[in-house]
XYZ file of C-alpha atoms in Angstrom:
376
model
C -0.064 0.076 -0.016
C 1.354 3.428 -1.004
C 2.500 5.848 1.748
C 0.326 8.593 0.795
C 2.258 11.252 2.592
C 5.408 10.559 0.606
C 3.602 10.395 -2.628
C 1.596 13.667 -1.815
C 4.751 15.594 -0.826
C 6.633 14.395 -3.927
C 3.869 15.436 -6.150
C 3.681 18.851 -4.389
C 7.387 19.359 -5.104
C 7.245 18.253 -8.646
C 4.466 20.467 -9.396
C 6.690 23.549 -8.615
C 8.821 24.114 -11.857
C 12.015 24.716 -9.960
C 14.407 24.907 -12.852
C 17.919 25.706 -11.524
C 18.328 28.032 -9.539
C 14.626 28.987 -9.076
C 13.466 27.156 -6.036
C 9.724 28.112 -6.686
C 8.720 27.765 -3.016
C 9.844 24.122 -2.654
C 12.072 24.906 0.287
C 9.462 26.939 2.199
C 7.077 23.923 1.818
C 9.803 21.608 3.378
C 10.663 24.129 6.051
C 6.965 24.241 7.246
C 6.900 20.436 7.353
C 10.157 20.324 9.376
C 9.422 23.208 11.685
C 6.113 21.227 12.766
C 8.341 18.440 14.066
C 10.772 20.559 15.973
C 13.470 21.654 13.457
C 15.000 25.065 13.640
C 14.911 26.618 10.234
C 17.523 28.856 8.503
C 16.959 30.072 4.952
C 20.481 30.864 3.497
C 20.618 32.864 0.305
C 23.710 33.374 -1.672
C 23.416 35.388 -4.783
C 20.282 34.104 -6.606
C 20.459 30.690 -4.923
C 18.142 29.641 -2.016
C 19.391 27.272 0.491
C 17.851 25.627 3.593
C 19.526 24.472 6.739
C 17.184 22.829 9.166
C 18.342 21.167 12.394
C 16.646 19.347 15.121
C 18.751 18.992 18.320
C 22.076 20.502 19.291
C 24.106 17.553 20.492
C 26.456 15.182 18.529
C 26.331 13.039 16.623
C 24.723 15.060 13.635
C 22.999 13.098 10.855
C 22.278 15.164 7.810
C 20.129 14.583 4.869
C 21.469 16.457 1.794
C 19.720 17.113 -1.380
C 18.441 19.581 -3.928
C 15.158 21.167 -5.026
C 16.383 22.427 -8.374
C 15.870 20.395 -11.645
C 17.356 20.503 -15.146
C 15.223 22.065 -17.902
C 12.539 19.821 -19.499
C 13.484 19.904 -23.092
C 10.529 20.135 -25.568
C 7.528 19.712 -23.440
C 5.488 18.445 -26.372
C 7.663 15.440 -26.531
C 6.742 14.432 -22.947
C 3.819 11.797 -22.474
C 2.585 14.123 -19.719
C 3.299 17.646 -18.811
C 6.546 17.600 -17.003
C 5.459 19.512 -13.889
C 2.033 17.752 -13.825
C 3.173 14.979 -11.384
C 1.160 12.554 -13.224
C 0.532 9.018 -11.876
C 0.125 6.002 -14.213
C 0.838 2.267 -13.692
C 2.417 2.674 -10.279
C 4.776 5.250 -11.630
C 5.000 9.014 -10.825
C 6.096 11.065 -13.822
C 7.584 14.585 -13.787
C 10.864 16.395 -13.933
C 12.706 15.847 -10.741
C 10.757 12.844 -9.753
C 13.972 10.752 -9.659
C 16.437 13.476 -9.436
C 15.720 14.164 -6.651
C 12.490 15.406 -5.321
C 11.332 11.956 -4.614
C 14.262 11.418 -2.341
C 13.681 14.686 -0.661
C 10.015 13.868 -0.069
C 11.070 10.500 1.449
C 13.574 12.318 3.765
C 10.835 14.343 5.181
C 8.396 11.554 5.720
C 11.041 9.322 7.250
C 11.828 11.957 9.793
C 8.249 12.686 10.565
C 7.697 8.916 11.497
C 11.101 8.757 13.273
C 10.413 11.756 15.395
C 6.919 10.594 16.317
C 8.351 7.402 17.447
C 11.521 8.723 18.922
C 10.909 12.243 20.214
C 13.863 11.985 22.436
C 16.408 10.576 20.049
C 20.078 10.932 20.700
C 22.149 13.492 18.692
C 20.723 15.737 16.011
C 19.151 15.449 12.596
C 19.619 18.099 9.885
C 18.562 18.983 6.374
C 20.976 20.681 3.706
C 18.842 21.496 0.761
C 20.046 23.663 -2.187
C 18.632 24.929 -5.334
C 21.938 25.102 -7.131
C 23.063 21.445 -7.496
C 22.143 21.158 -11.238
C 23.570 24.697 -12.119
C 27.158 26.088 -11.521
C 27.121 24.768 -7.861
C 28.794 28.017 -6.710
C 26.272 29.512 -4.245
C 24.594 26.198 -2.986
C 26.042 23.399 -0.765
C 29.497 24.652 -0.885
C 28.422 27.971 0.607
C 26.402 26.385 3.237
C 29.198 24.174 4.260
C 31.534 27.140 4.492
C 28.877 28.732 6.761
C 28.782 25.688 9.004
C 32.560 25.346 9.208
C 32.947 29.015 10.181
C 30.586 28.458 13.202
C 32.093 25.098 14.091
C 28.963 23.002 13.180
C 30.121 19.500 12.077
C 28.215 16.914 10.149
C 29.172 13.381 11.283
C 27.051 11.396 8.838
C 25.526 12.617 5.631
C 23.007 10.786 3.331
C 22.605 12.311 -0.070
C 19.513 11.362 -1.936
C 21.045 11.204 -5.432
C 19.481 8.411 -7.558
C 21.911 5.753 -6.914
C 20.082 2.636 -7.850
C 20.590 0.793 -11.054
C 18.218 -2.134 -11.622
C 16.065 -2.193 -8.518
C 15.810 0.128 -5.463
C 18.919 0.415 -3.293
C 20.789 -2.308 -5.214
C 23.590 0.178 -5.387
C 24.823 2.952 -2.861
C 27.544 5.384 -3.660
C 30.169 5.602 -0.951
C 32.465 7.852 -2.964
C 32.896 9.652 -6.138
C 35.778 10.268 -8.629
C 37.288 13.629 -8.874
C 36.309 15.809 -11.990
C 38.861 18.117 -13.608
C 37.986 19.851 -16.900
C 39.807 22.284 -19.223
C 39.403 24.632 -21.940
C 42.365 24.469 -24.424
C 42.952 26.903 -27.205
C 45.642 25.842 -29.703
C 46.836 28.853 -31.733
C 47.923 28.500 -35.438
C 48.110 31.017 -38.435
C 44.983 31.373 -40.605
C 45.557 30.933 -44.363
C 44.497 29.724 -47.727
C 44.428 25.926 -47.997
C 46.202 26.163 -51.407
C 49.240 27.857 -49.738
C 49.763 25.845 -46.482
C 53.387 26.976 -46.297
C 52.128 30.422 -45.444
C 49.777 29.193 -42.517
C 50.008 26.813 -39.607
C 47.108 24.552 -39.087
C 46.301 24.083 -35.265
C 44.268 21.023 -36.054
C 47.119 19.275 -37.651
C 49.514 20.321 -34.935
C 47.116 19.188 -32.175
C 46.383 15.679 -33.863
C 49.431 13.795 -32.411
C 48.856 15.259 -28.820
C 45.208 14.276 -29.132
C 46.227 10.706 -29.931
C 48.614 10.523 -26.997
C 46.193 12.178 -24.582
C 43.383 9.589 -25.679
C 45.611 6.509 -25.339
C 47.524 7.616 -22.190
C 47.208 5.128 -19.228
C 46.680 7.573 -16.434
C 46.458 5.074 -13.673
C 45.241 1.491 -12.838
C 42.534 2.527 -10.611
C 42.320 0.699 -7.191
C 39.918 -1.529 -5.138
C 37.364 1.403 -4.846
C 37.848 3.327 -8.114
C 38.017 2.487 -11.724
C 40.937 3.770 -13.672
C 41.068 7.601 -14.535
C 39.370 8.474 -17.891
C 40.068 11.234 -20.290
C 37.317 12.381 -22.659
C 37.024 15.139 -25.288
C 33.609 16.824 -24.967
C 33.775 19.650 -27.491
C 36.158 20.531 -30.229
C 35.926 23.466 -32.666
C 37.919 25.040 -35.486
C 37.468 26.685 -38.772
C 36.121 29.986 -40.392
C 33.185 28.319 -41.882
C 34.700 28.036 -45.391
C 36.147 24.979 -46.976
C 39.201 26.821 -48.341
C 40.437 28.443 -45.224
C 43.007 27.016 -42.857
C 41.693 27.813 -39.238
C 43.740 30.193 -37.031
C 42.882 28.404 -33.832
C 41.506 25.229 -32.334
C 39.281 25.135 -29.187
C 39.058 21.880 -27.161
C 37.068 21.044 -24.033
C 37.915 17.971 -22.242
C 37.423 16.213 -18.868
C 39.237 13.722 -16.732
C 37.342 11.778 -14.077
C 40.085 10.717 -11.631
C 40.673 8.283 -8.871
C 42.370 8.719 -5.606
C 45.514 7.335 -7.373
C 46.048 10.886 -8.733
C 45.529 14.396 -7.742
C 44.791 17.717 -9.672
C 48.382 18.859 -9.613
C 49.925 15.617 -11.074
C 47.194 15.437 -14.048
C 47.776 19.072 -14.947
C 51.476 18.307 -15.047
C 51.142 15.329 -17.210
C 48.689 16.882 -19.677
C 50.811 20.015 -20.068
C 53.957 17.899 -20.552
C 52.098 16.109 -23.409
C 51.208 19.444 -25.084
C 54.661 20.866 -24.557
C 56.322 17.734 -26.019
C 54.517 18.419 -29.302
C 55.570 22.091 -29.278
C 52.131 23.552 -29.340
C 51.297 27.313 -28.981
C 48.473 26.902 -26.571
C 46.609 28.389 -23.596
C 44.757 26.245 -21.101
C 42.195 27.090 -18.547
C 41.590 24.484 -15.880
C 38.484 23.903 -13.765
C 38.386 21.575 -10.849
C 34.835 20.462 -10.106
C 35.521 18.309 -7.204
C 38.179 16.028 -5.533
C 37.587 12.267 -5.311
C 36.241 11.097 -1.941
C 35.654 7.756 -0.281
C 33.631 6.887 2.740
C 35.199 3.533 4.073
C 32.915 0.873 5.549
C 31.926 2.074 9.072
C 28.926 3.262 11.040
C 27.004 5.073 8.095
C 27.681 2.271 5.555
C 26.817 -0.425 7.900
C 23.551 1.148 8.917
C 22.318 1.880 5.425
C 23.294 -1.798 4.462
C 21.347 -3.186 7.340
C 18.267 -0.894 6.501
C 18.415 -1.977 2.828
C 18.576 -5.686 3.883
C 15.661 -5.346 6.193
C 13.400 -3.402 3.934
C 14.324 -4.953 0.547
C 15.485 -8.283 1.734
C 18.658 -8.259 -0.426
C 22.224 -7.021 -0.186
C 23.438 -3.642 -1.629
C 26.509 -3.019 -3.483
C 29.028 -0.212 -2.941
C 30.076 1.926 -5.819
C 32.086 4.989 -6.719
C 31.009 5.197 -10.434
C 29.047 7.988 -11.938
C 29.220 11.773 -12.140
C 29.909 14.214 -9.336
C 27.371 15.193 -6.573
C 27.366 17.690 -3.758
C 28.863 15.024 -1.553
C 32.144 16.256 -2.773
C 31.602 19.504 -0.824
C 30.634 17.726 2.336
C 33.142 14.851 2.603
C 36.183 17.201 2.865
C 34.893 18.287 6.371
C 35.448 14.867 7.628
C 31.923 13.606 7.313
C 31.064 10.112 6.346
C 28.998 10.503 3.167
C 26.872 7.968 1.311
C 24.357 8.495 -1.670
C 21.177 6.458 -1.730
C 18.153 7.158 -3.963
C 15.828 5.814 -6.523
C 16.563 4.273 -9.922
C 18.634 6.530 -12.212
C 17.561 5.128 -15.493
C 15.362 8.174 -16.497
C 17.222 11.125 -14.891
C 17.483 14.224 -17.030
C 15.511 12.355 -19.602
C 12.109 12.995 -21.329
C 9.384 11.302 -19.241
C 11.580 11.108 -16.195
C 9.731 8.977 -13.609
C 9.976 7.003 -10.381
C 8.313 4.079 -8.912
C 5.751 4.875 -6.285
C 6.402 1.834 -4.231
C 10.113 2.525 -4.422
C 9.606 6.003 -2.926
C 7.542 4.514 -0.092
C 10.345 1.873 0.555
C 13.027 4.535 0.274
C 11.493 6.285 3.105
C 11.404 3.353 5.207
C 15.060 2.745 4.513
C 15.878 6.189 5.588
C 13.765 5.901 8.659
C 15.521 2.551 9.547
C 18.856 4.247 9.034
C 18.065 6.890 11.435
C 16.962 4.182 13.948
C 20.239 2.330 13.695
C 22.305 5.493 14.245
C 20.227 7.661 16.463
């Protein structure tokens, strides 16, 4: 039987078109529910980004639910089976932008807490919510700024459960106990523009870069380790040319990204990439952007509690993984917190017709509640 409270709250959140960074009233709705069960509420706005910090209790240890209310754009709404912010139910599924990533998880956070507090009003430690509207965007004024605020006042998270959609084939079959680092770059290779019939009067940056490209894409950066796959290098965009077939381009622009394991760090990667570029005597400029360092939460209290909760609610074991993209966990883990991600299936996130199983939302809320019970 469906937990109507979780479903109703998920629908209320989905019906707010909170395309990043516009919260559209999602956080006030959450704050109202949390305040009613004894949470102290802080609305932290940085730039155009709304953030919510809510805490119940003042003692350690501090357990934090972390998530986001912003969603990615819908794409052409006419291509959706149902309007993307209608929160349509059909055949046991809840459709809508953000249903899986991650308003369903946020709703499950709240209902899990409501039941837990009703049953354990004098629980030990504290429970907190860190909710941002800047996870799907630049991520400059969201979780990272809230964490800076908490650090400045000495408020430390011990355990953090992030509601990112971690599941692959069935609910909670995979939980993320770490993430790879992400280092991107904008590379400009300079040449000399000219006529294709007079190449001796020009210098083609595409030709100059080609041997370096081959070396970069075939480089073995590391072998990975027991927790992380090997570091990967991928070109995401490449552009050159004046728009005419008879003009040698004057510059080449390349965007690339490395997802790296704990075997490497940002400094080593930059040195190795630039050594390859220099080896080929390129005239270049490069602008690096570090999106996040790799992090790993070893098996311990939080991992053990979540594993036990999944086994009890779902009757199967979960798998630990560090695969996938980045999450806001990268801002929380460096404070010393144990960070684990657990949410619904990720099969339709950011896609047309994004959806989530209603039964999975109910069970996810129960897993979250059981995790609280094991830890607090």
